[in-house]
């Protein structure tokens, strides 16, 4: 089940003999470069013409020189990335997040090509296994891990589909949901295609038949999935780390990512996932946190998980956790988990450096008992967007960007602060991540509001209109952090 992607020759190479292709852009590319420098590992970075003004380009020149920087036509061109890796003499590829990070075919290609490279992430077989949501659900259920009620495989029999739908409706009634609904979707679909909601059990059969016919026409597979739609929930995550042995996974705590845009895109992340010592919940929040950690580690051990990953959970208002999916990559919000963590009593944990170190074959070197947590962290995603207009991206020039340095503040950004910056239209208008630490929830919230109040973010578009950002949205939602 497990494949490390490391042969014996590569496994014995000291870290300092490696060179990593940073196959990404923006702030995550900058974090990877800094982690490489911390470990004494050389790197090669890439950029496109649209990204010439990005801070990751400047950082690559400063820390690696011109020979560490390569222009490519696209971050999505695997052939071009492999050509750069070969020309630069790289021994490994770090995909960051997005792009090729969870593409098992790319990870397999990296490790199976004639000139083998190391993929800094889980082995390709694990990415394939856990990237399949149906397979993940089936695996979870086999281990007694709770998943969203519904089918864990495509259903082709109408009577079986009706039995599953009936059980899902009954489950929601037991939860006290006044208007239960069932999702009926084509199992071979994607991107929102072939999905309908059913509120009336008497209508289920006709919807099932319609989706099945649609699936056969569009995807040549009439398999249908039946699931419960959970609408009132908190979105929690468990940060898992394991070395190439796949035998000793540990966790770096939980996160709450429930404050999102209307499109279910995260905007504020908090670690840990609940604050049972400071807030009252209608359920045992401490037990929920312990349970989702235990469930996540159980699955990680079963599959031999061998790098950094995140188990994502839905927690209902009754305190019932359901596994949603597994992200087989480093995530944007890894820094907020690192900020509250200590290993062997020492802080300044860098999960990306850990990912690189174990990805190149080093043993983890510590166990769960060596990891401790202190305080509470908040991560704000600063984005050029209009929350009052369905979070529509804003396009224009950043003319002023600055903040007051604080010992409790970490700013991660690729946006220059000493000169204007034109936001590339080819990418999401993410500007920065601000990570705030406090000894408790109230201190962290007060510091978060102080940061947002002192932040200077100004700009205009070609029509002369002022920059729109989500700063006010972040401030308005800070008070409800971790409340359910």
Coordinates of C-alpha atoms in Angstrom, one line a residue:
X1 CA 0.0 0.0 0.0
X2 CA 2.9 2.3 0.8
X3 CA 5.6 3.5 -1.6
X4 CA 8.2 5.9 -0.4
X5 CA 9.5 7.2 -3.7
X6 CA 13.0 7.0 -2.2
X7 CA 15.6 4.4 -3.4
X8 CA 18.5 3.5 -1.2
X9 CA 20.9 5.8 -2.9
X10 CA 18.7 8.8 -2.5
X11 CA 17.7 7.8 1.0
X12 CA 21.4 8.0 2.2
X13 CA 22.0 11.5 0.7
X14 CA 22.5 14.1 3.4
X15 CA 20.0 17.0 3.3
X16 CA 22.7 19.4 2.2
X17 CA 23.4 17.4 -1.0
X18 CA 19.8 17.9 -2.2
X19 CA 18.3 20.6 -4.4
X20 CA 14.6 21.2 -4.5
X21 CA 12.5 22.6 -7.3
X22 CA 10.0 25.0 -5.8
X23 CA 7.1 24.2 -8.2
X24 CA 4.8 27.0 -7.0
X25 CA 4.5 30.8 -6.6
X26 CA 3.7 33.6 -4.2
X27 CA 3.9 33.2 -0.4
X28 CA 4.0 29.4 -0.4
X29 CA 7.0 29.5 -2.7
X30 CA 8.7 32.0 -0.3
X31 CA 8.0 29.8 2.7
X32 CA 9.5 26.8 0.9
X33 CA 12.6 28.7 0.0
X34 CA 13.1 29.9 3.5
X35 CA 12.6 26.4 4.9
X36 CA 15.2 25.2 2.4
X37 CA 17.7 27.8 3.6
X38 CA 17.0 26.9 7.2
X39 CA 17.8 23.2 6.4
X40 CA 20.8 24.0 4.3
X41 CA 19.1 22.7 1.2
X42 CA 19.6 24.3 -2.2
X43 CA 16.6 25.3 -4.3
X44 CA 15.5 26.3 -7.8
X45 CA 12.5 28.6 -8.2
X46 CA 10.2 29.3 -11.1
X47 CA 8.1 32.3 -12.2
X48 CA 5.9 33.3 -15.1
X49 CA 5.9 36.7 -16.9
X50 CA 2.8 37.7 -15.0
X51 CA 4.6 37.1 -11.7
X52 CA 7.8 39.0 -12.5
X53 CA 7.0 41.5 -9.7
X54 CA 6.1 38.9 -7.1
X55 CA 8.1 38.8 -3.9
X56 CA 9.0 35.1 -4.4
X57 CA 11.0 36.2 -7.5
X58 CA 13.0 38.8 -5.5
X59 CA 13.5 36.3 -2.6
X60 CA 14.8 33.7 -5.0
X61 CA 17.4 36.1 -6.4
X62 CA 18.4 37.3 -3.0
X63 CA 18.8 33.8 -1.4
X64 CA 19.8 31.7 -4.4
X65 CA 21.1 34.0 -7.1
X66 CA 20.0 34.3 -10.7
X67 CA 21.0 30.6 -11.4
X68 CA 18.3 29.5 -8.9
X69 CA 15.5 31.3 -10.9
X70 CA 13.9 30.0 -14.1
X71 CA 11.1 31.6 -16.1
X72 CA 8.4 29.2 -17.3
X73 CA 5.3 29.8 -19.5
X74 CA 3.0 28.1 -17.0
X75 CA 3.0 26.7 -13.5
X76 CA 0.6 24.0 -14.9
X77 CA 3.1 22.6 -17.5
X78 CA 4.6 19.4 -16.1
X79 CA 7.0 19.0 -19.0
X80 CA 8.4 22.4 -18.5
X81 CA 8.8 21.8 -14.7
X82 CA 10.7 18.6 -15.3
X83 CA 12.9 20.3 -17.8
X84 CA 13.8 23.0 -15.3
X85 CA 14.4 20.3 -12.6
X86 CA 16.9 18.6 -14.9
X87 CA 18.6 21.7 -16.0
X88 CA 19.0 23.0 -12.4
X89 CA 20.2 19.6 -11.2
X90 CA 17.3 19.2 -8.7
X91 CA 16.9 16.0 -6.7
X92 CA 13.4 16.7 -5.5
X93 CA 10.2 18.7 -6.3
X94 CA 8.1 20.5 -3.7
X95 CA 4.6 21.3 -5.2
X96 CA 3.4 23.6 -2.4
X97 CA -0.4 23.7 -2.5
X98 CA -2.7 23.9 -5.5
X99 CA -1.3 23.2 -9.0
X100 CA 0.2 19.7 -8.8
X101 CA 0.2 19.2 -5.1
X102 CA -2.5 16.5 -5.0
X103 CA -2.1 15.1 -8.5
X104 CA -1.0 11.5 -8.1
X105 CA -0.1 11.2 -11.7
X106 CA 2.4 14.1 -11.4
X107 CA 3.8 12.6 -8.2
X108 CA 4.2 9.2 -9.8
X109 CA 5.9 10.8 -12.8
X110 CA 8.4 12.6 -10.6
X111 CA 9.4 9.4 -8.9
X112 CA 9.2 7.0 -11.9
X113 CA 11.0 8.9 -14.6
X114 CA 14.4 7.8 -15.9
X115 CA 16.0 10.6 -13.8
X116 CA 14.2 9.9 -10.6
X117 CA 13.3 12.8 -8.3
X118 CA 11.7 12.8 -4.8
X119 CA 8.2 14.2 -4.5
X120 CA 8.0 16.3 -1.3
X121 CA 4.6 15.1 -0.2
X122 CA 2.9 11.7 0.4
X123 CA 3.8 8.8 -2.0
X124 CA 1.7 8.8 -5.1
X125 CA -0.2 5.7 -4.1
X126 CA -1.4 7.4 -1.0
X127 CA -2.4 10.5 -2.9
X128 CA -4.4 8.4 -5.2
X129 CA -6.0 6.3 -2.4
X130 CA -7.1 9.2 -0.2
X131 CA -7.8 11.6 -3.1
X132 CA -10.7 9.4 -4.1
X133 CA -13.5 10.6 -1.8
X134 CA -15.5 7.4 -2.2
X135 CA -12.5 5.2 -1.3
X136 CA -11.7 7.5 1.6
X137 CA -15.2 7.1 2.9
X138 CA -15.1 3.4 2.6
X139 CA -11.8 3.2 4.3
X140 CA -13.0 5.4 7.2
X141 CA -16.1 3.3 7.7
X142 CA -14.0 0.1 7.8
X143 CA -12.1 1.6 10.7
X144 CA -15.2 2.9 12.6
X145 CA -14.5 6.5 11.6
X146 CA -17.7 8.4 11.2
X147 CA -18.5 9.8 7.8
X148 CA -21.4 11.8 6.4
X149 CA -24.4 9.5 6.1
X150 CA -25.1 8.0 2.7
X151 CA -23.5 5.7 0.2
X152 CA -19.8 4.9 0.1
X153 CA -19.9 3.5 -3.4
X154 CA -21.8 4.2 -6.6
X155 CA -25.4 2.8 -6.4
X156 CA -26.9 1.2 -9.5
X157 CA -30.0 -0.4 -8.0
X158 CA -33.0 1.7 -7.5
X159 CA -34.4 -0.2 -4.5
X160 CA -31.0 0.0 -2.7
X161 CA -30.9 3.7 -3.5
X162 CA -34.3 4.2 -1.9
X163 CA -33.3 2.4 1.2
X164 CA -30.2 4.6 1.6
X165 CA -32.2 7.7 1.0
X166 CA -34.8 6.7 3.6
X167 CA -32.1 6.1 6.2
X168 CA -30.5 9.5 5.5
X169 CA -33.9 11.3 5.9
X170 CA -34.5 9.4 9.1
X171 CA -31.1 10.3 10.4
X172 CA -31.7 14.0 9.8
X173 CA -35.1 13.8 11.5
X174 CA -33.4 12.3 14.6
X175 CA -31.1 15.3 14.6
X176 CA -34.0 17.7 14.7
X177 CA -33.6 19.1 11.3
X178 CA -36.9 20.6 10.3
X179 CA -36.3 20.5 6.5
X180 CA -34.1 17.5 5.8
X181 CA -32.6 17.0 2.3
X182 CA -30.7 14.4 0.4
X183 CA -28.1 15.0 -2.2
X184 CA -28.3 12.8 -5.3
X185 CA -25.3 13.1 -7.6
X186 CA -23.6 11.3 -10.4
X187 CA -20.6 9.4 -9.0
X188 CA -18.6 10.0 -12.1
X189 CA -19.3 13.7 -12.3
X190 CA -17.4 16.7 -11.0
X191 CA -17.4 20.4 -10.8
X192 CA -21.0 20.5 -9.6
X193 CA -22.4 18.6 -12.6
X194 CA -25.1 16.1 -12.1
X195 CA -26.2 17.0 -8.6
X196 CA -29.8 17.6 -7.3
X197 CA -31.2 18.2 -3.8
X198 CA -34.3 16.3 -2.7
X199 CA -36.4 17.6 0.2
X200 CA -39.4 15.3 -0.3
X201 CA -38.9 11.5 0.1
X202 CA -41.8 10.9 -2.4
X203 CA -39.8 12.8 -5.0
X204 CA -36.6 10.8 -4.5
X205 CA -37.3 8.0 -7.1
X206 CA -37.9 10.5 -10.0
X207 CA -34.8 12.5 -9.1
X208 CA -32.7 9.3 -8.8
X209 CA -33.8 8.2 -12.3
X210 CA -33.1 11.6 -13.8
X211 CA -29.6 11.8 -12.4
X212 CA -28.9 8.2 -13.4
X213 CA -30.0 8.9 -17.0
X214 CA -27.9 12.1 -17.0
X215 CA -24.9 10.3 -15.7
X216 CA -25.1 7.6 -18.3
X217 CA -25.4 10.2 -21.1
X218 CA -22.7 12.5 -19.9
X219 CA -20.2 10.2 -18.2
X220 CA -21.1 6.7 -19.6
X221 CA -21.5 5.5 -16.0
X222 CA -25.0 5.6 -14.4
X223 CA -23.7 5.2 -10.8
X224 CA -25.3 7.5 -8.3
X225 CA -24.2 8.7 -4.8
X226 CA -26.7 9.5 -2.1
X227 CA -25.6 11.7 0.7
X228 CA -26.9 13.9 3.5
X229 CA -26.4 17.6 3.0
X230 CA -25.2 19.1 6.3
X231 CA -25.8 22.8 6.4
X232 CA -25.3 23.9 10.0
X233 CA -21.8 22.8 11.0
X234 CA -18.3 23.9 12.0
X235 CA -15.4 23.0 9.7
X236 CA -12.5 21.5 11.7
X237 CA -9.1 20.1 10.6
X238 CA -6.4 17.9 12.1
X239 CA -2.8 18.5 11.1
X240 CA -1.0 15.2 10.7
X241 CA 2.8 14.7 10.2
X242 CA 4.5 11.3 9.6
X243 CA 7.9 10.3 8.2
X244 CA 8.6 7.9 5.3
X245 CA 8.2 4.9 7.5
X246 CA 4.5 5.6 7.7
X247 CA 4.5 4.0 11.1
X248 CA 4.6 6.9 13.6
X249 CA 2.2 9.7 12.6
X250 CA 1.8 12.6 15.1
X251 CA -0.6 15.5 15.1
X252 CA 0.0 19.2 15.5
X253 CA -3.4 20.0 16.9
X254 CA -6.7 21.1 15.4
X255 CA -8.0 24.1 13.5
X256 CA -11.4 25.7 13.0
X257 CA -12.0 27.1 9.5
X258 CA -15.7 27.9 9.8
X259 CA -15.5 31.6 8.9
X260 CA -15.7 31.4 5.1
X261 CA -16.9 33.3 2.1
X262 CA -20.3 32.6 0.5
X263 CA -18.4 30.2 -1.8
X264 CA -17.2 28.1 1.1
X265 CA -13.6 29.5 0.8
X266 CA -11.8 29.9 4.1
X267 CA -11.1 33.4 5.4
X268 CA -10.2 33.0 9.1
X269 CA -8.5 29.9 10.6
X270 CA -8.0 29.4 14.3
X271 CA -5.9 26.9 16.2
X272 CA -7.0 25.0 18.3
X273 CA -10.4 24.1 16.8
X274 CA -12.5 24.9 19.9
X275 CA -11.9 26.7 23.1
X276 CA -13.7 24.6 25.7
X277 CA -12.0 26.2 28.7
X278 CA -13.1 29.7 27.6
X279 CA -16.4 29.2 25.7
X280 CA -19.6 27.2 26.5
X281 CA -20.7 24.7 23.9
X282 CA -23.9 22.5 23.8
X283 CA -21.6 19.5 23.5
X284 CA -18.4 18.2 25.0
X285 CA -16.0 20.2 22.7
X286 CA -12.9 18.8 24.3
X287 CA -14.0 15.2 23.6
X288 CA -14.8 16.2 19.9
X289 CA -11.3 17.5 19.5
X290 CA -9.8 14.3 21.0
X291 CA -12.0 12.1 18.9
X292 CA -11.2 13.7 15.5
X293 CA -7.5 13.5 16.4
X294 CA -7.7 9.8 17.3
X295 CA -9.8 9.0 14.2
X296 CA -7.3 10.9 11.9
X297 CA -4.3 9.2 13.3
X298 CA -6.0 5.8 13.1
X299 CA -6.5 6.3 9.3
X300 CA -3.0 7.7 8.9
X301 CA -1.5 4.6 10.5
X302 CA -3.7 2.3 8.4
X303 CA -2.6 3.7 5.1
X304 CA 1.0 4.2 6.1
X305 CA 0.7 8.0 5.6
X306 CA 4.2 9.3 5.0
X307 CA 4.3 13.1 4.9
X308 CA 2.2 16.1 5.9
X309 CA -1.5 16.0 5.5
X310 CA -4.8 17.3 6.9
X311 CA -7.9 15.4 7.8
X312 CA -11.0 17.7 7.3
X313 CA -14.1 17.3 9.5
X314 CA -17.7 18.5 9.8
X315 CA -18.9 18.9 13.3
X316 CA -22.7 19.4 13.7
X317 CA -24.4 21.5 16.3
X318 CA -25.0 18.4 18.4
X319 CA -21.2 17.8 18.4
X320 CA -21.2 14.9 16.0
X321 CA -18.0 14.7 13.9
X322 CA -18.1 13.4 10.3
X323 CA -15.0 13.0 8.1
X324 CA -15.3 15.1 5.0
X325 CA -12.0 14.5 3.2
X326 CA -8.2 14.2 3.4
X327 CA -5.9 16.8 1.9
X328 CA -2.7 15.1 1.0
X329 CA -0.6 18.2 0.9
X330 CA 0.6 21.1 3.0
X331 CA -2.2 23.6 3.5
X332 CA -2.3 27.4 3.5
X333 CA -3.1 27.5 7.2
X334 CA -0.3 25.2 8.4
X335 CA 1.4 28.2 9.9
X336 CA -1.3 28.9 12.5
X337 CA -0.9 25.3 13.8
X338 CA 2.8 25.7 13.9
X339 CA 2.5 29.0 15.8
X340 CA 0.9 27.4 18.9
X341 CA 3.1 24.3 18.8
X342 CA 6.3 23.3 20.5
X343 CA 8.6 20.3 20.0
X344 CA 10.6 19.3 23.0
X345 CA 9.6 22.5 24.7
X346 CA 10.9 24.7 21.9
X347 CA 8.7 26.9 19.7
X348 CA 9.2 28.3 16.3
X349 CA 8.0 25.1 14.7
X350 CA 8.2 25.2 10.9
X351 CA 5.9 22.5 9.4
X352 CA 7.2 23.1 5.9
X353 CA 10.7 22.5 7.0
X354 CA 9.5 19.3 8.7
X355 CA 7.8 18.3 5.5
X356 CA 11.0 18.8 3.5
X357 CA 13.2 17.0 6.1
X358 CA 11.0 13.9 6.3
X359 CA 10.2 14.0 2.6
X360 CA 13.9 13.7 1.9
X361 CA 14.1 10.6 4.1
X362 CA 15.0 11.7 7.6
X363 CA 13.2 10.1 10.5
X364 CA 10.7 12.2 12.4
X365 CA 12.8 12.1 15.5
X366 CA 10.1 12.8 18.0
X367 CA 6.8 11.4 19.2
X368 CA 3.5 12.8 20.3
X369 CA 4.6 13.2 23.9
X370 CA 7.3 15.6 22.7
X371 CA 4.7 18.0 21.1
X372 CA 2.9 20.5 23.3
X373 CA 0.6 23.5 22.6
X374 CA 0.5 27.0 24.0
X375 CA -2.0 29.8 23.5
X376 CA -4.3 30.4 20.5
X377 CA -3.5 31.4 17.0
X378 CA -5.6 33.3 14.4
X379 CA -4.8 33.4 10.7
X380 CA -6.4 36.1 8.6
X381 CA -6.4 35.7 4.8
X382 CA -6.0 39.2 3.3
X383 CA -7.6 39.2 -0.1
X384 CA -8.4 41.9 -2.7
X385 CA -12.1 41.2 -3.0
X386 CA -15.5 42.7 -2.3
X387 CA -17.4 40.8 0.4
X388 CA -20.5 43.0 -0.2
X389 CA -20.6 41.8 -3.8
X390 CA -20.4 38.0 -3.3
X391 CA -16.6 38.2 -2.6
X392 CA -15.9 39.3 -6.2
X393 CA -12.2 39.6 -6.8
X394 CA -10.8 43.1 -7.2
X395 CA -8.3 43.9 -9.9
X396 CA -6.0 46.8 -9.7
X397 CA -2.8 48.2 -8.2
X398 CA -1.7 48.0 -4.6
X399 CA -0.1 51.4 -3.8
X400 CA 0.5 51.2 -0.1
X401 CA 0.8 48.1 2.0
X402 CA 2.2 48.2 5.6
X403 CA 1.6 47.1 9.1
X404 CA 3.0 47.6 12.6
X405 CA 5.6 45.0 13.5
X406 CA 4.6 43.1 16.7
X407 CA 6.2 40.1 18.5
X408 CA 2.9 38.3 18.3
X409 CA 2.4 38.9 14.6
X410 CA 3.7 36.9 11.6
X411 CA 3.1 38.3 8.1
X412 CA 3.5 36.1 5.1
X413 CA 3.2 37.9 1.8
X414 CA 4.6 38.0 -1.7
X415 CA 3.3 41.6 -2.2
X416 CA 6.1 44.2 -2.2
X417 CA 5.8 46.8 0.5
X418 CA 8.3 49.3 -0.9
X419 CA 6.8 49.8 -4.4
X420 CA 3.4 49.6 -6.1
X421 CA 2.2 46.1 -7.1
X422 CA -0.2 45.2 -10.0
X423 CA -2.3 42.2 -9.0
X424 CA -2.0 39.6 -11.7
X425 CA -5.4 38.8 -13.1
X426 CA -4.3 35.2 -13.9
X427 CA -4.3 34.2 -10.2
X428 CA -6.5 34.6 -7.1
X429 CA -6.0 38.1 -5.6
X430 CA -4.6 36.7 -2.3
X431 CA -2.4 39.4 -0.7
X432 CA -1.1 38.0 2.6
X433 CA -1.6 35.8 5.6
X434 CA -1.5 37.4 9.0
X435 CA -0.9 35.0 11.9
X436 CA -1.7 36.4 15.4
X437 CA -0.8 34.7 18.7
X438 CA -2.3 35.3 22.1
X439 CA -2.1 33.5 25.4
X440 CA -5.9 32.9 25.2
X441 CA -8.9 33.6 23.0
X442 CA -9.6 37.1 24.2
X443 CA -6.0 38.3 23.9
X444 CA -5.7 36.8 20.4
X445 CA -8.9 38.5 19.3
X446 CA -7.9 41.8 20.7
X447 CA -4.5 41.6 19.0
X448 CA -6.2 40.6 15.8
X449 CA -8.4 43.6 15.8
X450 CA -5.4 45.8 16.6
X451 CA -3.5 44.4 13.6
X452 CA -6.5 45.0 11.3
X453 CA -6.9 48.6 12.7
X454 CA -3.3 49.5 12.1
X455 CA -3.0 47.8 8.7
X456 CA -2.4 50.2 5.7
X457 CA -3.8 48.7 2.5
X458 CA -4.5 51.2 -0.3
X459 CA -4.8 51.1 -4.1
X460 CA -6.8 51.9 -7.2
X461 CA -8.0 50.2 -10.3
X462 CA -7.8 51.6 -13.9
X463 CA -11.1 53.4 -13.4
X464 CA -9.6 55.3 -10.4
X465 CA -11.8 53.4 -7.9
X466 CA -10.4 52.6 -4.5
X467 CA -9.2 49.1 -3.6
X468 CA -11.7 46.7 -2.2
X469 CA -10.5 44.2 0.4
X470 CA -11.9 41.8 3.0
X471 CA -10.3 43.7 6.0
X472 CA -13.7 44.9 7.3
X473 CA -15.2 41.4 6.9
X474 CA -12.3 39.9 8.9
X475 CA -12.8 42.5 11.7
X476 CA -16.5 42.0 11.8
X477 CA -16.2 38.3 12.1
X478 CA -13.4 38.2 14.7
X479 CA -15.8 38.5 17.7
X480 CA -17.6 35.2 16.7
X481 CA -14.4 33.2 16.4
X482 CA -14.8 29.6 17.8
X483 CA -18.4 30.3 18.8
X484 CA -20.9 27.7 17.6

